[in-house]
Amino acid sequence: MEKITSNDIRFADLNEKRFNKRFTGKPEYFCLPESTSDVVAAVQEAVNTQKRIVVRSGGYCLEGFVSDPSVQVLIDMSLMKSISYDAKRSAFEVEAGATVGETYRRLFLGWGVVLPSGQHPNIGIGGHVLGGAFGFLCREYGLAADHLYAIELVAVDSSGKAHSVIATREENDPNRELWWAHTGGGGGNFGIVTRYWFRSAGTDGANPATALPKAPKTITTFRVSWDWNNFNEKLFSQLVQNFGAWAQKNSSPESPYKQLFSLLFLNHRNMGKLEMKGVSTAGPTAIQLIDEHLASIADPLGLSYTRQVEETAWLQFALNPFPELFQPGYDKVKAKIKDAFLRRPFTDDQITTAYKYLTNNEPVGGGLGMATYGGRVNAIMPGATASVQRDCILDIACNTGWGEPKGEAASLSWVRNFYQDLFAASGGVPVPNEQTGGCMINHPDTDLTDPQWNRSGIPWQILYYRDNYPRLQQVKQKWDPNNVFHHALSISL
């Protein structure tokens, strides 16, 4: 297979393919495989020449695991994007280079079904699914990993030989643990996934039209916006409390609101607005669900707000969701995102901390995002998949972004201190306890390895994987015994 080096016209474009421009790397060469055998060959050559190797699908890793100066060989999966129904396995086969949007399109137009996965259509399926994968439909259908039937992986054995292997969720599959590790173990740990197969549990897949959830006919979206200047600390607290209380009340798998997903954007005051956005797949009753949702959260504040509700065909929405979130320039940002799961709403002290950081005079862009979680996500036992957080009500994130280098120091200081103070009662991180549930590996944060920012005494591995970590280590030991695949937050031998 051809090596794309720096004197090739494609090199610069491939080297720029990353969402978070905070990180830069320059591998000796790129590989663009078109088949599993190509991946095996590329991995074998890198191992033989003792070069550090990584893989990339969509390029949306939030940390510098792929864009790392120590990386010498980068295998980019973008040409492997076939999506089809595999009658032999009675499941949908999706190659690892396909994007979320391409997968939505093919599954819908081909069979009228959907895989619940990410919000942004350009995210790569390859790195997304094996971290669990949540998005707009998770409360109704669970995580993408909950529908994972099998994987094909290129691994390296103890003798240094690259080879491919298929692992399924079948109870009698000797490789079943390898399948399990890819339902939330995170990318860059065990080898290179070349393809996934998807089929919902409880179906035999014989009819492709019922092998995955039926896609919604329409999506009803809502947008709510308030002027920040109309908020004092009391009203701000009430908004956050109302949102948390609603999420706690409606996080069970059988919630009548599992067909509704919403996001609260607590932007820094210098951005001018506080916002809510959300979706419902409930069709004729979607407006009613949205009205009741806002009646619990927005209306009690007694503040005027703008409200926009519209109904869109499913695929039209899936391929361009909330365009204002992913506008031009979105992929040019340098960012830091610090994620946490909540099992209970924020305390009064935490809301006070949030208000302080969101109203200070720091010249930063960013805020605190809160996403409703639970629903069908919480229908699965914590050990059934590697995605262990199955009792949470919210996924939240302190985030910041900057364009010019001069903005980096202030932005990083603000977001790191914000997060640390938000979880001051548990050492600056969301230690798994009665209120907090750790972090999501698809939103990696290397600060969790740093005792300056993680003073809890709880290792970062527990924050991401809790009791599942030793089991993941056993999979790592078996399938990547030489630690060929590693990064700053990879599973250790």
XYZ file of C-alpha atoms in Angstrom:
493
model
C 0.000 0.000 0.000
C 1.162 3.489 -0.873
C 2.718 5.674 1.811
C 1.657 9.319 1.681
C 4.656 11.377 2.772
C 5.187 15.125 3.108
C 6.097 15.544 -0.562
C 2.663 14.234 -1.634
C -0.020 16.861 -2.382
C -2.458 14.933 -0.140
C -0.267 15.117 2.946
C -1.169 18.640 4.095
C -4.894 17.965 3.803
C -4.624 14.710 5.756
C -2.513 16.413 8.400
C -5.127 19.130 8.886
C -7.967 16.636 9.390
C -8.675 17.114 13.069
C -11.439 18.904 14.911
C -9.401 20.245 17.828
C -6.696 22.428 16.318
C -5.085 22.771 19.741
C -3.007 19.704 18.924
C -0.611 19.197 16.033
C 1.415 16.252 14.840
C 3.326 15.382 11.710
C 3.659 11.657 11.059
C 6.330 10.330 8.738
C 3.565 9.046 6.506
C -0.162 8.347 6.200
C -1.809 5.145 4.995
C -5.228 5.137 3.340
C -6.321 1.488 3.416
C -9.178 0.235 1.276
C -9.497 -3.221 2.844
C -8.804 -5.134 6.024
C -5.782 -6.752 4.382
C -4.418 -3.262 3.683
C -4.727 -2.440 7.392
C -2.989 -5.684 8.370
C -0.126 -4.885 5.984
C 0.222 -1.301 7.230
C 0.240 -2.369 10.866
C 2.735 -5.153 10.168
C 5.174 -2.787 8.478
C 4.919 -0.269 11.328
C 5.563 -3.026 13.882
C 8.490 -4.423 11.867
C 10.111 -0.997 11.649
C 9.252 -0.158 15.288
C 7.279 2.957 14.400
C 4.531 4.351 16.618
C 1.160 3.825 14.962
C -2.300 5.334 15.475
C -5.622 5.158 13.656
C -8.128 7.861 12.747
C -11.701 7.740 11.515
C -13.403 11.155 11.670
C -10.689 13.095 13.481
C -12.913 14.291 16.338
C -10.801 13.170 19.285
C -10.881 16.002 21.831
C -7.364 15.298 23.107
C -4.075 14.895 21.217
C -4.106 11.102 21.048
C -3.826 11.065 17.249
C -2.352 14.516 16.607
C 0.698 13.671 18.690
C 4.264 14.615 17.661
C 5.481 11.144 18.695
C 3.213 9.417 16.147
C 5.133 8.179 13.114
C 2.458 6.306 11.147
C -1.182 7.389 10.892
C -3.711 5.023 9.356
C -6.667 7.057 8.118
C -9.793 4.957 7.554
C -11.682 7.442 5.375
C -11.724 5.273 2.238
C -13.289 2.338 4.085
C -16.865 3.553 4.361
C -19.041 0.788 2.943
C -22.434 0.283 4.635
C -24.510 -2.780 3.788
C -26.718 -5.517 5.174
C -24.819 -8.737 5.818
C -27.300 -11.586 5.378
C -24.793 -14.106 6.716
C -24.657 -12.356 10.108
C -28.176 -10.900 9.887
C -26.726 -7.508 10.789
C -25.719 -4.206 9.205
C -22.034 -4.012 8.326
C -20.477 -0.552 8.648
C -16.823 0.058 7.852
C -14.890 2.180 10.315
C -14.299 5.086 7.942
C -17.992 5.874 7.533
C -19.263 8.981 9.273
C -22.317 9.230 11.480
C -24.118 11.173 8.744
C -23.271 8.638 6.034
C -24.510 5.869 8.311
C -27.762 7.698 9.049
C -28.335 8.261 5.321
C -27.652 4.702 4.155
C -29.594 2.989 6.938
C -32.589 5.260 6.433
C -32.750 5.252 2.645
C -31.940 1.546 2.417
C -34.115 0.115 5.136
C -35.903 2.878 7.093
C -33.901 2.155 10.269
C -31.593 4.138 12.523
C -28.548 3.564 14.696
C -28.726 5.938 17.692
C -25.396 7.709 17.594
C -23.715 11.113 17.596
C -25.041 14.599 17.097
C -22.579 15.876 14.496
C -22.824 14.081 11.130
C -19.084 14.343 10.389
C -17.989 12.293 13.416
C -16.378 9.021 12.355
C -18.138 5.812 13.330
C -14.747 4.156 13.911
C -13.769 5.974 17.084
C -17.301 6.911 18.121
C -19.013 3.558 18.651
C -16.347 1.875 20.755
C -16.583 4.707 23.299
C -20.311 4.033 23.749
C -21.669 6.785 21.493
C -24.576 8.923 22.665
C -26.644 11.536 20.923
C -30.110 12.905 20.240
C -31.827 9.488 20.233
C -30.080 7.886 23.215
C -32.954 8.348 25.663
C -35.290 6.489 23.306
C -32.956 3.810 21.914
C -29.841 3.743 24.121
C -26.236 4.051 22.986
C -24.949 2.933 19.585
C -22.818 0.377 21.444
C -26.015 -1.178 22.834
C -26.811 -2.295 19.271
C -23.313 -3.604 18.484
C -23.380 -7.218 17.335
C -19.780 -7.754 16.179
C -16.465 -6.131 15.313
C -13.559 -6.910 13.044
C -10.231 -5.904 14.586
C -6.660 -5.816 13.345
C -4.538 -6.762 16.352
C -0.883 -7.627 16.996
C -0.024 -10.809 18.878
C 2.861 -11.370 21.297
C 5.174 -12.426 18.478
C 4.561 -9.130 16.661
C 2.327 -10.611 13.968
C -0.558 -8.455 12.740
C -3.779 -10.327 12.050
C -7.518 -9.743 11.811
C -10.129 -11.262 14.091
C -13.930 -11.095 14.357
C -15.645 -10.989 17.741
C -19.408 -11.176 18.320
C -21.754 -10.880 21.270
C -22.821 -14.513 20.931
C -22.450 -16.238 24.312
C -20.489 -19.128 22.778
C -18.029 -16.896 20.884
C -14.521 -17.460 22.323
C -13.738 -13.843 21.369
C -16.809 -12.413 23.096
C -14.747 -10.422 25.627
C -13.121 -8.560 22.740
C -16.596 -7.606 21.474
C -17.541 -6.492 24.991
C -14.482 -4.238 25.289
C -15.655 -2.354 22.191
C -18.998 -1.417 23.767
C -17.421 1.436 25.726
C -13.715 0.690 26.214
C -12.627 3.631 24.077
C -10.426 3.972 21.004
C -6.743 3.271 20.522
C -6.570 0.445 23.051
C -6.760 -3.008 21.502
C -6.067 -2.653 17.791
C -7.722 -1.101 14.752
C -11.422 -1.685 14.152
C -12.018 -2.131 10.442
C -15.768 -2.797 10.548
C -18.725 -3.055 12.864
C -21.907 -5.104 12.621
C -25.094 -3.772 14.212
C -28.233 -5.624 15.224
C -30.467 -4.750 18.155
C -30.682 -7.205 21.039
C -33.845 -9.265 20.993
C -34.060 -9.411 17.198
C -32.762 -12.167 14.925
C -32.004 -9.667 12.163
C -33.531 -11.883 9.469
C -35.588 -8.909 8.272
C -33.253 -5.920 7.903
C -36.188 -3.530 8.349
C -36.487 -4.709 11.977
C -32.813 -5.415 12.759
C -32.369 -1.890 14.161
C -34.892 0.636 15.520
C -37.283 2.116 13.007
C -36.198 5.650 12.160
C -38.514 8.456 13.257
C -40.654 9.881 10.481
C -40.078 13.404 11.732
C -38.069 15.278 14.344
C -39.599 18.203 16.212
C -36.943 20.638 17.399
C -37.218 23.457 19.876
C -34.989 26.404 20.672
C -35.360 28.690 23.666
C -33.244 31.759 24.353
C -33.031 34.238 27.227
C -31.157 37.513 27.513
C -28.403 37.011 30.114
C -28.969 40.549 31.387
C -32.385 39.511 32.727
C -30.818 36.975 35.128
C -29.637 37.465 38.656
C -28.150 34.672 40.762
C -31.537 33.621 42.109
C -33.092 33.204 38.658
C -29.977 31.465 37.344
C -30.133 29.016 40.246
C -33.798 28.364 39.617
C -33.154 27.581 35.937
C -30.385 25.083 36.742
C -32.440 23.521 39.555
C -35.486 23.141 37.306
C -33.441 21.468 34.579
C -31.774 19.082 37.037
C -35.053 18.217 38.756
C -36.707 17.421 35.420
C -33.792 15.202 34.391
C -33.859 13.332 37.693
C -37.602 12.763 37.519
C -37.510 11.564 33.908
C -34.315 9.499 33.626
C -35.833 6.015 33.988
C -36.011 3.650 30.980
C -39.817 3.801 30.996
C -40.125 7.572 31.302
C -42.977 8.978 29.199
C -40.408 11.608 28.138
C -37.804 9.215 26.762
C -38.694 10.542 23.291
C -37.411 13.967 24.326
C -33.756 15.029 24.587
C -32.644 18.505 25.552
C -29.538 20.592 26.097
C -29.112 23.575 28.407
C -26.362 25.967 27.324
C -25.210 28.035 30.281
C -22.961 30.300 28.246
C -20.568 32.778 29.814
C -22.362 36.071 30.316
C -20.125 37.834 27.811
C -21.803 35.694 25.114
C -25.109 37.441 25.812
C -27.595 34.561 26.000
C -28.617 31.454 27.886
C -30.195 28.794 25.667
C -32.040 25.495 25.559
C -32.304 23.292 22.498
C -33.852 19.898 22.114
C -35.600 17.315 19.993
C -38.586 15.023 20.236
C -39.375 12.007 18.067
C -42.924 11.659 19.447
C -44.638 12.767 16.219
C -48.191 13.984 16.926
C -47.499 14.356 20.670
C -44.061 15.987 20.320
C -45.383 19.525 20.842
C -47.166 18.423 24.004
C -43.969 16.880 25.410
C -42.013 20.027 24.590
C -44.695 22.269 26.148
C -44.665 20.205 29.337
C -40.860 20.208 29.402
C -40.707 23.994 29.142
C -43.546 24.374 31.645
C -41.329 22.601 34.185
C -38.101 24.447 33.395
C -38.594 27.789 31.659
C -42.056 29.053 32.581
C -41.593 29.163 36.395
C -38.820 31.751 35.965
C -41.353 34.349 34.948
C -38.976 35.704 32.299
C -39.858 36.367 28.685
C -37.976 34.177 26.234
C -37.888 33.500 22.526
C -39.169 30.104 21.474
C -38.894 28.402 18.112
C -40.462 25.004 17.335
C -40.338 23.288 13.965
C -40.937 19.845 12.512
C -38.420 18.383 10.063
C -38.122 15.120 8.152
C -35.749 12.782 10.006
C -32.913 12.571 7.472
C -32.966 16.291 6.759
C -32.443 16.925 10.474
C -29.863 14.152 10.957
C -27.602 15.507 8.204
C -27.800 19.132 9.380
C -28.873 19.262 13.025
C -29.017 22.668 14.685
C -26.837 24.351 12.029
C -25.955 27.150 14.444
C -24.020 24.649 16.590
C -21.865 23.448 13.691
C -21.457 26.610 11.653
C -18.412 27.398 9.470
C -15.362 27.776 11.666
C -16.563 25.134 14.107
C -13.768 22.849 12.882
C -11.101 25.537 13.205
C -11.311 25.958 16.949
C -8.843 25.135 19.685
C -10.833 23.703 22.575
C -10.791 22.157 26.027
C -13.812 20.163 27.182
C -14.146 18.663 30.664
C -16.976 16.168 30.988
C -18.863 14.623 33.920
C -21.867 12.401 34.591
C -24.395 13.349 37.267
C -26.536 10.864 39.178
C -28.231 13.694 41.091
C -28.751 17.371 40.221
C -26.183 20.023 41.059
C -26.113 21.138 44.691
C -26.708 24.753 45.703
C -22.956 25.189 46.231
C -22.231 23.891 42.733
C -24.772 26.249 41.186
C -23.189 29.147 43.106
C -19.810 28.127 41.685
C -21.215 27.973 38.160
C -22.757 31.430 38.499
C -19.444 32.834 39.733
C -17.453 31.483 36.791
C -20.086 32.336 34.186
C -20.420 35.939 35.316
C -16.810 36.857 36.050
C -14.892 39.310 33.901
C -12.663 36.761 32.197
C -12.411 37.422 28.422
C -13.268 33.835 27.532
C -15.640 32.018 25.231
C -17.261 28.976 26.740
C -19.717 27.810 29.325
C -21.348 24.892 31.043
C -23.405 22.518 28.909
C -25.956 20.108 30.366
C -27.507 17.246 28.366
C -30.385 15.062 29.520
C -29.229 11.458 29.853
C -30.769 8.191 30.960
C -33.958 6.808 29.462
C -33.129 3.591 27.599
C -29.420 4.141 28.360
C -30.307 3.246 31.945
C -32.047 0.000 30.938
C -28.707 -1.883 30.680
C -26.749 -3.344 33.586
C -23.349 -1.663 34.232
C -21.343 -4.795 33.398
C -23.324 -5.848 30.326
C -21.277 -3.422 28.235
C -18.035 -1.586 28.876
C -20.101 1.653 29.073
C -20.563 1.464 32.818
C -22.551 4.659 33.559
C -26.088 3.271 33.524
C -27.680 5.185 36.381
C -27.047 8.814 35.375
C -29.438 11.662 34.697
C -27.199 14.254 33.037
C -23.977 14.527 31.074
C -22.399 17.932 31.678
C -19.316 19.655 30.316
C -17.301 22.730 31.174
C -15.942 23.934 27.858
C -13.952 26.702 26.306
C -12.530 27.535 22.900
C -10.149 30.082 21.450
C -8.814 31.037 18.043
C -5.647 33.024 18.646
C -2.698 31.588 20.635
C -2.870 34.507 23.073
C -6.256 33.263 24.279
C -5.024 29.837 25.347
C -3.613 30.485 28.819
C -6.628 32.416 30.113
C -9.117 29.988 28.587
C -7.400 26.877 29.983
C -7.015 28.424 33.428
C -10.685 29.433 33.505
C -12.105 26.066 32.428
C -9.767 24.002 34.618
C -10.457 26.027 37.738
C -14.189 26.109 36.984
C -14.330 22.310 36.770
C -12.124 21.794 39.817
C -14.239 24.148 41.931
C -17.461 22.616 40.617
C -16.369 19.257 42.051
C -14.379 20.640 44.992
C -16.187 18.337 47.443
C -14.708 15.271 45.712
C -11.185 16.456 44.956
C -11.892 18.458 41.823
C -13.282 15.564 39.750
C -16.653 13.746 39.556
C -15.697 10.710 41.649
C -18.316 7.938 41.371
C -20.506 8.513 44.430
C -24.130 9.208 45.250
C -24.190 12.433 43.221
C -21.605 12.021 40.448
C -20.895 9.112 38.123
C -17.448 9.690 36.653
C -16.693 10.702 33.065
C -17.264 9.627 29.443
C -14.255 8.219 27.577
C -15.538 9.665 24.286
C -14.935 13.060 25.922
C -11.372 12.378 27.135
C -9.600 14.772 29.489
C -5.915 14.189 30.274
C -6.150 16.563 33.249
C -7.648 13.629 35.154
C -4.172 12.051 35.247
C -2.637 15.189 36.794
C -2.634 15.468 40.621
C -2.808 19.259 40.249
C -6.314 18.898 38.803
C -7.353 15.524 40.219
C -6.840 15.718 43.990
C -9.325 12.982 44.780
C -6.851 10.133 45.103
C -9.110 8.228 42.681
C -7.289 7.079 39.521
C -8.573 8.352 36.206
C -9.312 4.768 35.145
C -12.020 4.496 37.812
C -13.602 7.778 36.667
C -14.081 6.375 33.162
C -14.561 2.647 33.752
C -15.355 2.050 37.440
C -15.558 -1.701 38.156
C -15.140 -2.600 34.480
C -11.472 -1.559 34.339
C -9.801 -4.867 35.424
C -11.861 -6.708 32.828
C -10.736 -4.272 30.134
C -7.126 -4.809 31.217
C -7.539 -8.545 30.688
C -8.754 -7.906 27.126
C -5.811 -5.564 26.568
C -3.379 -8.191 27.859
C -4.761 -10.838 25.506
C -5.133 -8.821 22.325
C -2.391 -6.169 22.556
C 0.248 -7.799 24.796
C 3.065 -5.584 23.430
C 1.059 -2.355 23.959
C 1.379 -1.418 20.293
C -1.760 0.733 20.579
C -1.513 3.346 23.316
C -2.068 6.993 24.184
C -2.278 9.226 27.258
C -5.520 7.632 28.519
C -5.160 4.128 27.109
C -5.895 0.973 29.054
C -2.733 -0.399 30.611
C -1.523 -3.983 30.568
